[in-house]
Amino acid sequence: MDRTLAQTAKHLGITRPKLISLMREKALLNLQNLPAYPNRDREYLGVKNGNWYHEKLGMQYSQSTRVKQTGIRWLAEQLGLNLPEIPVNNRDVA
């Protein structure tokens, strides 16, 4: 499952603007908030292409960065963040 930058930031316990700022500092994102090195980081980061039709402007195109499941831990390590602990599930206790 790929996550948006907002979903990833929430998972890491920070805000989306803070995540983008940290990723830019580490040269992981370019000025368009897309992966700076898409080939090098393709196992961890991806780009989602979108399009829609606007009545007056015609076809509109967009791109956004997605963080792959394998990229969550990698990104936390790159940015020096600690991943939140996985809550203990006590429902299985007899």
XYZ file of C-alpha atoms in Angstrom:
94
model
C 0.000 0.000 0.000
C 1.433 3.362 -1.019
C 0.908 6.298 1.328
C 0.623 9.988 0.594
C 3.088 12.348 2.257
C 0.307 13.415 4.658
C -0.422 9.792 5.653
C 3.295 9.087 6.050
C 3.797 12.179 8.203
C 0.910 11.140 10.459
C 2.398 7.646 10.762
C 5.768 9.157 11.737
C 4.154 11.519 14.239
C 4.991 14.783 12.458
C 3.161 17.217 10.179
C 3.194 17.070 6.377
C 5.056 20.416 6.037
C 7.695 19.195 8.529
C 8.099 15.928 6.595
C 8.518 17.808 3.315
C 11.028 20.167 4.920
C 13.093 17.280 6.318
C 12.977 15.391 3.014
C 14.155 18.477 1.115
C 17.015 19.009 3.600
C 18.176 15.444 2.905
C 17.759 15.992 -0.865
C 15.047 13.325 -1.116
C 12.498 15.711 -2.695
C 12.845 18.366 -5.374
C 11.055 21.729 -5.438
C 7.911 20.101 -6.889
C 7.814 17.672 -3.908
C 8.635 14.765 -6.206
C 11.469 12.280 -5.554
C 14.791 13.966 -6.342
C 16.328 10.618 -7.370
C 13.450 8.490 -8.698
C 15.689 5.676 -9.961
C 17.857 5.428 -6.853
C 14.914 5.544 -4.437
C 12.357 3.615 -6.509
C 12.072 0.830 -3.926
C 10.912 3.363 -1.333
C 9.320 6.315 -3.128
C 7.020 6.448 -6.139
C 5.114 8.985 -8.193
C 1.373 8.863 -8.755
C 0.225 10.419 -12.017
C -3.267 11.831 -12.126
C -5.387 13.676 -14.666
C -8.812 15.194 -14.962
C -10.763 17.234 -17.460
C -11.527 20.895 -16.773
C -14.343 22.471 -18.814
C -12.420 25.647 -19.687
C -8.782 24.554 -19.426
C -8.974 21.068 -20.927
C -6.964 18.122 -19.622
C -5.115 18.810 -16.392
C -2.255 16.646 -15.147
C -0.765 16.190 -11.698
C 1.970 14.202 -10.008
C 2.415 13.433 -6.330
C 4.931 11.498 -4.275
C 3.894 8.235 -2.658
C 5.837 6.386 0.034
C 5.846 2.633 -0.446
C 5.392 0.291 2.523
C 9.100 -0.591 2.443
C 9.885 3.118 2.444
C 8.412 3.920 5.864
C 11.305 2.509 7.910
C 13.853 3.652 5.312
C 12.480 7.195 5.401
C 12.509 7.284 9.210
C 16.173 6.199 9.148
C 17.067 8.760 6.469
C 15.460 11.569 8.466
C 16.666 10.433 11.895
C 13.136 9.860 13.194
C 11.986 7.156 15.573
C 9.077 5.048 14.424
C 6.238 4.883 16.963
C 5.991 1.619 18.837
C 3.443 -0.908 17.613
C 0.752 -1.171 20.294
C 0.596 -4.475 22.146
C -2.497 -6.510 21.338
C -3.812 -8.010 24.580
C -6.914 -9.559 23.037
C -5.181 -12.902 22.554
C -4.481 -13.280 26.272
C -6.622 -16.023 27.845
